[in-house]
Short mmCIF file of C-alpha atoms in Angstrom, two decimals:
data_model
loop_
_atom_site.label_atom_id
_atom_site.label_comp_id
_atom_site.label_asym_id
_atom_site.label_seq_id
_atom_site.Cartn_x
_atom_site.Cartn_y
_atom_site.Cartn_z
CA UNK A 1 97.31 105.98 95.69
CA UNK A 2 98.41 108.39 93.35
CA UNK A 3 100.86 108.33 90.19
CA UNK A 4 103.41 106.78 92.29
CA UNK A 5 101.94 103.52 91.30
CA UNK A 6 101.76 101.63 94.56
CA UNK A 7 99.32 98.74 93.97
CA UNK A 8 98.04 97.92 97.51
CA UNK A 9 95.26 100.38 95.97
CA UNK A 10 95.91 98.42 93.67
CA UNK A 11 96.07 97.76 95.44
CA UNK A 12 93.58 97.37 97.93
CA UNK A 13 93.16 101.27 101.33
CA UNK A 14 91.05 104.79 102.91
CA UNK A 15 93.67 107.33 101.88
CA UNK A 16 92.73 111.03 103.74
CA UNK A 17 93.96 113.83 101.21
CA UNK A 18 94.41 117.25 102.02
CA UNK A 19 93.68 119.44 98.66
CA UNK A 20 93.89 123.31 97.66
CA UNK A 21 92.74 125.39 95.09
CA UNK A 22 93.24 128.67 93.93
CA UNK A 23 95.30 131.69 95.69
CA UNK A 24 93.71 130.63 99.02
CA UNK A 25 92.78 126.96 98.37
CA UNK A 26 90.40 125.17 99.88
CA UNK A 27 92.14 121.75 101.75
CA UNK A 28 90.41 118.40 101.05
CA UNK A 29 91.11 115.47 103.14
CA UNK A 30 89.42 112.63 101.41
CA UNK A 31 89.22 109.35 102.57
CA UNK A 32 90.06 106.26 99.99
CA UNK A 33 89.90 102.36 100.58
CA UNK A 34 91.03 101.69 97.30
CA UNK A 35 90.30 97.92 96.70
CA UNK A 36 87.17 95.78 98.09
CA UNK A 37 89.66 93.01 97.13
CA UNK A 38 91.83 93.04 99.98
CA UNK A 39 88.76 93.92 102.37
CA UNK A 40 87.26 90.77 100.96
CA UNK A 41 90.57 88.55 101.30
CA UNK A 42 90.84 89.84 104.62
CA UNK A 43 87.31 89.19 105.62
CA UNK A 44 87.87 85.23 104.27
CA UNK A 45 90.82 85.12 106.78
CA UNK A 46 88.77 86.33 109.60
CA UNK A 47 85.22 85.86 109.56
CA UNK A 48 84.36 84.04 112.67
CA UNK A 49 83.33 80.37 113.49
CA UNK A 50 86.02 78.60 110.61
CA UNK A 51 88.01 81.17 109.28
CA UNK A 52 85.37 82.04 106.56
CA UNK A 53 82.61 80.11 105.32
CA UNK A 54 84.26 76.38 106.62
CA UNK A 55 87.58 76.01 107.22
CA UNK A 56 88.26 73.38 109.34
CA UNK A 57 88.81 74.21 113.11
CA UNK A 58 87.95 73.15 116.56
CA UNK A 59 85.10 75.27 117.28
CA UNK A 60 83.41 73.86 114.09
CA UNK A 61 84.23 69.94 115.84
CA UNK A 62 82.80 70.88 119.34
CA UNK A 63 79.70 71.83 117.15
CA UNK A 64 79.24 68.64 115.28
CA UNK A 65 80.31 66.47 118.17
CA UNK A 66 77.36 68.58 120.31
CA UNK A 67 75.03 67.48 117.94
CA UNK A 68 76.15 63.63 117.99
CA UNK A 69 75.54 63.82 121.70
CA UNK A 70 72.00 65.32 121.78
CA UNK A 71 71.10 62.70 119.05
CA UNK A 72 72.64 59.94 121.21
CA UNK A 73 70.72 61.32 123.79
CA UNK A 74 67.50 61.18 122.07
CA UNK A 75 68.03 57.94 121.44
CA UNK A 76 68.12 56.46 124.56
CA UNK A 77 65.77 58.50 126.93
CA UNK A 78 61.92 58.07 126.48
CA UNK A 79 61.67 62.45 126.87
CA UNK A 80 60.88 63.79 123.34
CA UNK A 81 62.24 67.47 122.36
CA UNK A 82 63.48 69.09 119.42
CA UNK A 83 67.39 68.92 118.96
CA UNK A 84 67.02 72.76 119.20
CA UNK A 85 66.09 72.46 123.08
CA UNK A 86 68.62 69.87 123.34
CA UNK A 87 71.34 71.59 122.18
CA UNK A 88 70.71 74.45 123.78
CA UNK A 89 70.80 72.32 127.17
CA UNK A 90 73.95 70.91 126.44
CA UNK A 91 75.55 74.20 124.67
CA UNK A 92 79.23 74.41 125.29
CA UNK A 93 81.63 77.40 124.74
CA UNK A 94 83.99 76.38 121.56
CA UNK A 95 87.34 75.11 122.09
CA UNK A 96 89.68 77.82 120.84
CA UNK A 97 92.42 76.92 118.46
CA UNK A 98 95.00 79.68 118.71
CA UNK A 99 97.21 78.35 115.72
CA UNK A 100 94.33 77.94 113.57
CA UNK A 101 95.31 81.36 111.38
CA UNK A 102 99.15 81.22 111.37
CA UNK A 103 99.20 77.86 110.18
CA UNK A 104 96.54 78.63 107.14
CA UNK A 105 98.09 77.89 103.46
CA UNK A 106 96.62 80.83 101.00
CA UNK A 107 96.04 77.28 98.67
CA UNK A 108 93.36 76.16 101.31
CA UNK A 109 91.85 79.78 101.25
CA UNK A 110 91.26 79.54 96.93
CA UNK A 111 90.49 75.62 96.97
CA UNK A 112 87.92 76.80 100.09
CA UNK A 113 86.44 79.82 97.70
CA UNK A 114 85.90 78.26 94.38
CA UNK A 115 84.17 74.84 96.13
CA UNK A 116 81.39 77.18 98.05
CA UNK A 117 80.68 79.61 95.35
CA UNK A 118 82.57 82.51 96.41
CA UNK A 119 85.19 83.14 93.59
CA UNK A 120 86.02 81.67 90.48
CA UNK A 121 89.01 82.03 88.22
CA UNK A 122 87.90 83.83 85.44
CA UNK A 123 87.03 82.32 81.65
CA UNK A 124 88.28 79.00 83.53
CA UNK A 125 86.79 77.03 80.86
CA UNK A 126 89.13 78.56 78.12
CA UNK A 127 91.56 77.59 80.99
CA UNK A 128 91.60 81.32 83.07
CA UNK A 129 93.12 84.41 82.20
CA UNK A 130 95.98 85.60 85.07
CA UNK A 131 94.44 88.47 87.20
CA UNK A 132 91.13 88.19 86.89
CA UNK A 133 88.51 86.68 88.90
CA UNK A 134 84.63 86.03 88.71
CA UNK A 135 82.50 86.11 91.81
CA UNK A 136 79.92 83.38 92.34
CA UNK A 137 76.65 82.78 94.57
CA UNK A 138 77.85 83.66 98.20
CA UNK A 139 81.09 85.64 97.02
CA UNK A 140 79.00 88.39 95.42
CA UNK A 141 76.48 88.51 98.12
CA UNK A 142 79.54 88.87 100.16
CA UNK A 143 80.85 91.67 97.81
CA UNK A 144 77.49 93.47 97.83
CA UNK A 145 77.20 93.42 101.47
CA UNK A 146 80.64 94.96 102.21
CA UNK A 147 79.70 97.67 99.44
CA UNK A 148 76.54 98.55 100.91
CA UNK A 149 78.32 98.42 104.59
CA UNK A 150 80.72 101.03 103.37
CA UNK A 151 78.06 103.16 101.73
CA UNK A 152 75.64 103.18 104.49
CA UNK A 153 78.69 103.93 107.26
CA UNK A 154 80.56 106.40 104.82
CA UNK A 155 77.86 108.06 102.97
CA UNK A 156 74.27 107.78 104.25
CA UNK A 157 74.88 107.92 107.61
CA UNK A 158 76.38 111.34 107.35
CA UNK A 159 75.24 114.39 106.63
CA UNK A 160 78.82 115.95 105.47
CA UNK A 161 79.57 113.16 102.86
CA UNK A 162 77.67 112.55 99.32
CA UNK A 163 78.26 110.23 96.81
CA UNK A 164 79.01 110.20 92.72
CA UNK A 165 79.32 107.02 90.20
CA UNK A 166 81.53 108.48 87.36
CA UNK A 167 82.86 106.73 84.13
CA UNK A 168 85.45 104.35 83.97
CA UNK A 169 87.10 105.87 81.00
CA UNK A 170 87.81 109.81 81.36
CA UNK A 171 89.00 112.19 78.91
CA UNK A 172 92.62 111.63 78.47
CA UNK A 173 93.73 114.79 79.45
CA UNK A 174 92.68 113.85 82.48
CA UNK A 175 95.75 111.32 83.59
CA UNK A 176 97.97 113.48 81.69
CA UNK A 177 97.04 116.21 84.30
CA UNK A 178 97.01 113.94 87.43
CA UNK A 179 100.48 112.55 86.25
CA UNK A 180 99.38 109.11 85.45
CA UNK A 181 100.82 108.84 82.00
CA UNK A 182 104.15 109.97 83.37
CA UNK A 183 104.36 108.38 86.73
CA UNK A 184 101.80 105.98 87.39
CA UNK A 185 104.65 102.75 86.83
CA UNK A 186 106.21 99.73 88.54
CA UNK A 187 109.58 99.12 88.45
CA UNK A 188 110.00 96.09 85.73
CA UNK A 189 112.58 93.16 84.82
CA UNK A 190 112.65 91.16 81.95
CA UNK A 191 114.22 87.05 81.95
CA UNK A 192 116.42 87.21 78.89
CA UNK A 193 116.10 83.64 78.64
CA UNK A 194 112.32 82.68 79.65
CA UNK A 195 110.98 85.78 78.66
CA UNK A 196 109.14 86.16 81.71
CA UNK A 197 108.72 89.58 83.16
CA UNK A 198 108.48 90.58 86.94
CA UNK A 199 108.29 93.18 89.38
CA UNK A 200 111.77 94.20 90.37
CA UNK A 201 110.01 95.40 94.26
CA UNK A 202 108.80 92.17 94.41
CA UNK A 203 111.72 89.60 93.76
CA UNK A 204 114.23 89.87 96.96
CA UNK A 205 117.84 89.46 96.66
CA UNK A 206 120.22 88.14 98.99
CA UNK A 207 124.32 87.12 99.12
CA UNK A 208 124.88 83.82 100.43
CA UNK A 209 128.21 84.51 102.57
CA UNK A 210 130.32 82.07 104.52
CA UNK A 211 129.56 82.48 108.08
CA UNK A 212 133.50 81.07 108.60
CA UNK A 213 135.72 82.62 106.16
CA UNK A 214 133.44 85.73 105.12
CA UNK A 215 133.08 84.37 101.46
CA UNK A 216 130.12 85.01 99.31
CA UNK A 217 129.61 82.44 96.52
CA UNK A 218 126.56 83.81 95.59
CA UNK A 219 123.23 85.14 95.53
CA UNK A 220 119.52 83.89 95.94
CA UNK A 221 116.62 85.51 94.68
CA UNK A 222 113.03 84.63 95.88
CA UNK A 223 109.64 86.08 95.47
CA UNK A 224 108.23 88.56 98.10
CA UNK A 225 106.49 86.43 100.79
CA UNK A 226 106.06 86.27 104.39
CA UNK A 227 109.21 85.82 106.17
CA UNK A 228 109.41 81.97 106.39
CA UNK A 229 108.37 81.23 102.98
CA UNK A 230 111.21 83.80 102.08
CA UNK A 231 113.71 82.29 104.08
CA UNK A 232 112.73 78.45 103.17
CA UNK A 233 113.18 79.49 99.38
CA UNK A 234 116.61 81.34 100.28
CA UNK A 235 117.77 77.98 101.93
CA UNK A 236 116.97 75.70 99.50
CA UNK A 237 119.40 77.83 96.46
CA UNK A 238 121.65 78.47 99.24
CA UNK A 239 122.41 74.62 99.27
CA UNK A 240 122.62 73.96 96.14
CA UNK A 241 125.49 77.02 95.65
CA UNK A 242 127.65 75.72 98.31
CA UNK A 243 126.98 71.84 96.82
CA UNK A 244 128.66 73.50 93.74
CA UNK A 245 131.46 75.92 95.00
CA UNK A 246 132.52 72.34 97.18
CA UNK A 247 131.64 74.22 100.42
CA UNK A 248 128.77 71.38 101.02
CA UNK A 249 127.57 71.80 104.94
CA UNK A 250 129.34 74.71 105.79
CA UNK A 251 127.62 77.47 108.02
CA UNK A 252 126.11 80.86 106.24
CA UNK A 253 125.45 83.97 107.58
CA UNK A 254 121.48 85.20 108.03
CA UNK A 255 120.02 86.43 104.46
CA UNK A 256 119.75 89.95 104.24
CA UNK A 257 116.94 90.58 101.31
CA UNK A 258 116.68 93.37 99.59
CA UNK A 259 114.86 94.37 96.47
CA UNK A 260 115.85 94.53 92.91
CA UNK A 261 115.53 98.09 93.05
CA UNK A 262 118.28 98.30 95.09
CA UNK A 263 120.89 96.46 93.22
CA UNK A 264 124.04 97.82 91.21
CA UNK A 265 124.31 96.24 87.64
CA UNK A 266 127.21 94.42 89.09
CA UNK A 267 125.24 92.69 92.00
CA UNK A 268 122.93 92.32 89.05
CA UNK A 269 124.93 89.74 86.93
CA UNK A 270 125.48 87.55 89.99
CA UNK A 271 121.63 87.38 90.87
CA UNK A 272 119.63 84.15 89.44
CA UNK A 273 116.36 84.06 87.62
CA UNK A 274 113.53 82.75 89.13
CA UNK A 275 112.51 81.54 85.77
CA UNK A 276 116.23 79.72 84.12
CA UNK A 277 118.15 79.95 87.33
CA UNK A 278 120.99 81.57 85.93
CA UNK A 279 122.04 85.52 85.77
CA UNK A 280 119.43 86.24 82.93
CA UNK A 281 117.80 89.39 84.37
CA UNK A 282 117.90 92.87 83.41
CA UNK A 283 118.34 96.08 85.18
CA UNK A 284 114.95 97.22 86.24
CA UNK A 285 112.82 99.48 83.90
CA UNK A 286 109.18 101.79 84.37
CA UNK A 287 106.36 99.98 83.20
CA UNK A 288 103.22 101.99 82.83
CA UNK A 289 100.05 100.07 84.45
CA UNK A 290 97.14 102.17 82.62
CA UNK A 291 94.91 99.82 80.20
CA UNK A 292 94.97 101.37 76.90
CA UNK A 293 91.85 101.27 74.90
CA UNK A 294 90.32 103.21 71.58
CA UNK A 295 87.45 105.55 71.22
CA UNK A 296 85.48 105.83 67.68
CA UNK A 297 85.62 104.13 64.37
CA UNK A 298 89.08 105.26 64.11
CA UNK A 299 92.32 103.87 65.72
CA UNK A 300 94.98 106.49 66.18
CA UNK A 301 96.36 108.52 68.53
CA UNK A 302 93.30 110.80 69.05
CA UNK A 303 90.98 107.95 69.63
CA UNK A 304 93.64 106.69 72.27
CA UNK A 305 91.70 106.46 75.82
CA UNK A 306 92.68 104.60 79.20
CA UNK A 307 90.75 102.35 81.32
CA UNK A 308 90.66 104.05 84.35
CA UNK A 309 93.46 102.68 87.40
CA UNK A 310 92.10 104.51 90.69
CA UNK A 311 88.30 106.20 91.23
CA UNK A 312 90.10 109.23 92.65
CA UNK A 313 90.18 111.09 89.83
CA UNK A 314 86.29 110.81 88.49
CA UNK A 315 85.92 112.62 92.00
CA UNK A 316 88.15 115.52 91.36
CA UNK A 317 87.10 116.24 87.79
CA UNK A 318 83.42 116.49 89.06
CA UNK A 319 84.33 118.61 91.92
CA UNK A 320 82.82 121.45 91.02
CA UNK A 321 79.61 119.90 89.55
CA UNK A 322 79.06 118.62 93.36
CA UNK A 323 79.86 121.93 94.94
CA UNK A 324 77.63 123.19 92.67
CA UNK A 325 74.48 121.07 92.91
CA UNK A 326 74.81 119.68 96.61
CA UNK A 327 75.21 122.88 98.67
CA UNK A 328 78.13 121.67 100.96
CA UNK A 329 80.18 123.54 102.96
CA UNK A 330 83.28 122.79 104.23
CA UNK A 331 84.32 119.89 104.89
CA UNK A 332 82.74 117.81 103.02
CA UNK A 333 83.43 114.35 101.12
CA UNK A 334 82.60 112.61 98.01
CA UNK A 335 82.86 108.95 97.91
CA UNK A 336 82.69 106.69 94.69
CA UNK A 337 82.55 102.86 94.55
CA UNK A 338 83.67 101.34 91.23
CA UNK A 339 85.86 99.32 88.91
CA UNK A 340 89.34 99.86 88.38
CA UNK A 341 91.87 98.51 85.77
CA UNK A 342 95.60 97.99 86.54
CA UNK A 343 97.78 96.17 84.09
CA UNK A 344 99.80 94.68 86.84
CA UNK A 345 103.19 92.81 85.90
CA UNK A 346 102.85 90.06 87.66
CA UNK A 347 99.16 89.39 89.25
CA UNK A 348 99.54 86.99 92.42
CA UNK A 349 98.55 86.10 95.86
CA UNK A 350 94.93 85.58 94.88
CA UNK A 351 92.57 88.85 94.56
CA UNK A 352 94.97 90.54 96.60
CA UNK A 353 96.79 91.61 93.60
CA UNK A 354 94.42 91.19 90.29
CA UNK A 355 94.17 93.18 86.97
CA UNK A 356 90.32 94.45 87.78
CA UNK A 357 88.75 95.42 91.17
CA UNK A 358 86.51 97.97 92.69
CA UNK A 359 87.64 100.65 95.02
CA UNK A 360 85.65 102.07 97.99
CA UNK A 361 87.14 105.58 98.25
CA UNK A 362 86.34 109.07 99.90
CA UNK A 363 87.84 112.49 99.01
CA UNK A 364 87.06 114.69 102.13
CA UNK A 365 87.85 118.11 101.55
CA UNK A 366 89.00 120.48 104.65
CA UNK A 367 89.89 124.55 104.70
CA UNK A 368 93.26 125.50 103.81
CA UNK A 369 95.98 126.18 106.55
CA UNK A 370 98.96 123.99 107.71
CA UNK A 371 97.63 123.49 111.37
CA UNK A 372 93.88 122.27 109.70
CA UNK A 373 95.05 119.28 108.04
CA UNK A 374 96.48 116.70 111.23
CA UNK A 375 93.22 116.53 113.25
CA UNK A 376 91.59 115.49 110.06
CA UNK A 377 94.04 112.94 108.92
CA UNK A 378 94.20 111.24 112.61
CA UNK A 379 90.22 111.17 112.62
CA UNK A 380 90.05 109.12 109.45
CA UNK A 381 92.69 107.07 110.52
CA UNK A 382 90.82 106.14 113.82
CA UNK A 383 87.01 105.92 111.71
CA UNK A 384 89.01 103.58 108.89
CA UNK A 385 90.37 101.59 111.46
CA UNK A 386 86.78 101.20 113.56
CA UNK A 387 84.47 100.31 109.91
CA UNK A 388 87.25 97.41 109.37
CA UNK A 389 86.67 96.16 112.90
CA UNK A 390 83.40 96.58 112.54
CA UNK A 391 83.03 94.05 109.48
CA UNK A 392 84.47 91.69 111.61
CA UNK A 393 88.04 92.00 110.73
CA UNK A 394 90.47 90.93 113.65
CA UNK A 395 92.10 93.61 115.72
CA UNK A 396 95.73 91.81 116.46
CA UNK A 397 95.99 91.22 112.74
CA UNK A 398 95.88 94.57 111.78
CA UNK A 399 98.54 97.05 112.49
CA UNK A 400 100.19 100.34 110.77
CA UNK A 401 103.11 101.49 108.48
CA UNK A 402 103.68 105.48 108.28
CA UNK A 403 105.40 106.58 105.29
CA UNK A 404 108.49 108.77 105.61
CA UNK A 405 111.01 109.96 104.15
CA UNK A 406 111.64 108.35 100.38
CA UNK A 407 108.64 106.27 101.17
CA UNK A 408 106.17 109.51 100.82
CA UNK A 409 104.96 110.60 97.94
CA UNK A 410 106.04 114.24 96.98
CA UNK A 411 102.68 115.38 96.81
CA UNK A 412 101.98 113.93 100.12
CA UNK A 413 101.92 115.66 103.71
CA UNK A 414 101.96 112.61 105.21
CA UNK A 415 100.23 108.50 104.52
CA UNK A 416 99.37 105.88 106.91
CA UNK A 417 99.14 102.43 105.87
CA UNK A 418 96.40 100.26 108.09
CA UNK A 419 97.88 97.02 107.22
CA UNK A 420 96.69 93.14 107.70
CA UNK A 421 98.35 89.99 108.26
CA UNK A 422 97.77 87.86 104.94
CA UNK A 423 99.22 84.10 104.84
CA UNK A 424 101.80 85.74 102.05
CA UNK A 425 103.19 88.53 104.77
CA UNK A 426 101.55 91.41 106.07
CA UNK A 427 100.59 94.25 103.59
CA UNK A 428 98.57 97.22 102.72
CA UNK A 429 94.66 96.69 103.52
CA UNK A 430 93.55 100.76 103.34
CA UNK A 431 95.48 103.83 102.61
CA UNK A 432 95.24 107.45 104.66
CA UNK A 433 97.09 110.24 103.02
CA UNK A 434 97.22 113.83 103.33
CA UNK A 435 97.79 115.00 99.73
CA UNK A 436 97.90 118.65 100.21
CA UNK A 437 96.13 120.79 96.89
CA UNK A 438 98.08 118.61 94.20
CA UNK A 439 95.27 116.92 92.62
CA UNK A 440 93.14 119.85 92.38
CA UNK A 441 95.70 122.83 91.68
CA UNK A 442 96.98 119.67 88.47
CA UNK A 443 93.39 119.54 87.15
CA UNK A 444 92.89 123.33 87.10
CA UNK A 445 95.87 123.76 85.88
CA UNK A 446 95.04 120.85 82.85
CA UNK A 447 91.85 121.85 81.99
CA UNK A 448 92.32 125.87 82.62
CA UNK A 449 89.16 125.57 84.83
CA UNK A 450 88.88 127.20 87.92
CA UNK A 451 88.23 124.90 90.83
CA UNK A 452 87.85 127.35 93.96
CA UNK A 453 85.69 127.14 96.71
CA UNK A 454 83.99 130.30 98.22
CA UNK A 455 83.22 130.47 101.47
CA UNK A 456 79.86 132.62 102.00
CA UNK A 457 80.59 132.91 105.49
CA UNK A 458 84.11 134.51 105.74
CA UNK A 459 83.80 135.77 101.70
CA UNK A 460 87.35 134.24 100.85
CA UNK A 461 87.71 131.61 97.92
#
């Protein structure tokens, strides 16, 4: 998603971005679903009969009990037919179960995916390592199917879209160009007493006020979850402050959460732990998420490299080459599907949020001008939203979240979330964003290569 470190590329996304170059750039919009992670999670949620590959529901109970009553059948009738022809004669539309999803526990989903062969912690003989994750038998058939889905929608189905497969570790210059080594962070917080470390956007704050006098006594702190899980965690401190101030019983007011990004170092020094329970936190603090690594037989800061964290960047550092040897004209895209490395704080909720994952991504570049870029943006939006329907994802589970405001990048003309409705709370499944001609304008700038595009037609670059 860019140096602003946002993980849902992370975090799982199709981002559209809108790119210049040169005097009288040439506009890219370029399409990005950054992590076949969330796709995958999503798809386990969704995929029809049992809520992927066996969950327990009704429709998978009218089955069996449809097959108990052709083999009674069979049993006591002297007519002899295949339990095909019988079934079929007695075939019954499933019974529904409309609570089947929201009641789901994301424990049932990883007990479900490591007993049928879908996903294994990883190294889980040396007892796992946290954020990353193995794929077994029917997981990376899964995995390869979705890839291939993608590629074959995206890429060979089109005539205005090719493909690259660049290297996972670039020269460094390169992140120190697209910002990465400057921006590309989380906001951090450190237990003084445990030692542990989270993310301060991810641990929500909230005073616990008297609903009769006005009175706060307190604060709770939970981890980011859906709404009830929140609220259930909120309520359980929340007792246990008032059982110690002697206000036992007494009424509260609703919890309003907030981040600790938002907090003042004096709200700061009131706000529990999640690890000791007591005040131990710090003030939040950048922590870059970029793998470092070593080149060569020598370690020191020339041999310093960097696992890559996005596949956007492999596309614009080989921009030319494509122009070059594919003979597109504008637009055009260039999709990559690979591995990516993020060094996230605190991995969680599954493969949602892991250390390594692959991103399906586009770049789809567009002709300059500030009326070119919205019909392209809203037509990726539309074709994002119809491939993830079209693997079988469920409509009324997904919805959108338009960033404005603080919440856009500055690079960015404009982003829209498609979002999905996980057990843990509903969060960023693909990512469409207008990014104007930063990326390209930073790498010619970096590497002092131009990276124009001339039009033969109107004889403008």
């Amino acid at each position: 998603k860019g140096p602003s470190g946002t993980t849902a590329l992370s975090s799982q996304k199709v981002a559209v971005q809108c790119q210049t170059s040169g005097n009288t750039p040439c506009i890219f919009i370029s399409t990005i679903m950054p992590s076949y992670r969330n796709v995958a999670l999503a798809m386990f949620l969704t995929l029809h009969g049992a809520l992927g590959f066996g969950l327990r529901t009704s429709s998978l109970t009218a089955s069996s009990a449809s097959l108990r009553r052709t083999m009674s059948k069979a049993s006591t009738t002297t007519a002899i037919y295949s339990t095909a022809e019988a079934t079929e004669s007695e075939k019954k539309t499933p019974i529904k179960n409309e609570e089947a999803y929201s009641k789901v526990k994301m424990e049932d989903i990883v007990s479900l995916c490591k007993r049928r062969g879908i996903i294994f912690p990883s190294s889980e003989i040396y007892n796992g390592f946290a954020g990353f994750f193995d794929y077994g038998p029917l997981g990376s058939e899964l995995k390869k199917n979705v890839k291939d889905n993608f590629w074959r929608h995206f890429v060979q189905r089109r005539e205005d879209v090719v493909g690259i497969d660049s290297s996972i570790i670039h020269n460094p210059t390169t992140w120190q160009s697209s910002g990465h080594l400057d921006g590309f962070s989380d906001p951090m917080v450190d237990c003084k007493e445990t030692k542990l470390r989270y993310r301060a956007d991810q641990l929500f704050c909230a005073p616990v006020t008297v609903e009769e006098c006005g009175t706060t006594v307190g604060f709770v702190c939970v981890l980011e979850a859906n709404d009830e899980d929140m609220v259930k965690a909120a309520k359980k401190q929340a007792k246990k402050l008032l059982k110690e101030s002697d206000r036992k019983g007494q009424a509260i007011q609703p919890f309003a959460f907030k981040d600790l990004t938002q907090v003042s170092e004096e709200e700061m020094g009131q706000i529990p732990s999640p690890g000791s329970g007591k005040p131990t936190l710090t003030m939040p603090r950048d922590f870059n998420l970029m793998f470092q690594t070593n080149v060569g037989a020598m370690q020191d800061g020339s041999s310093v490299a960097y696992l890559r964290p996005e596949t956007a960047q492999g596309i614009f550092i080989n921009y030319k080459n494509v122009i070059g040897t594919s003979r597109q004209k504008l637009p055009f895209g260039i999709a990559q599907i690979g591995k990516a490395f993020r060094n996230e704080i605190t991995p969680r909720n599954f493969i949602f949020r892991s250390r390594e994952f692959e991103q399906m991504e586009i770049e789809y570049f567009i002709p300059p001008g500030d009326d070119v870029w919205q019909p392209f943006h809203e037509k990726w939006i539309a074709d994002s939203k119809a491939f993830l329907e079209k693997v079988g994802l469920r409509e009324d589970l997904m919805g959108y979240d338009i960033h404005e405001g603080d919440g856009l990048a500055h690079y960015a003309r404009a982003c829209t979330d498609i979002t999905f409705k996980f057990p843990f709370g509903e969060q960023e499944l693909m990512g469409i964003a207008a990014r104007g001609n930063f990326d390209l304008t930073s790498h010619t700038e970096g590497s002092g290569k131009t990276l124009d595009y001339f039009d033969e037609e109107t004889k403008e670059k």
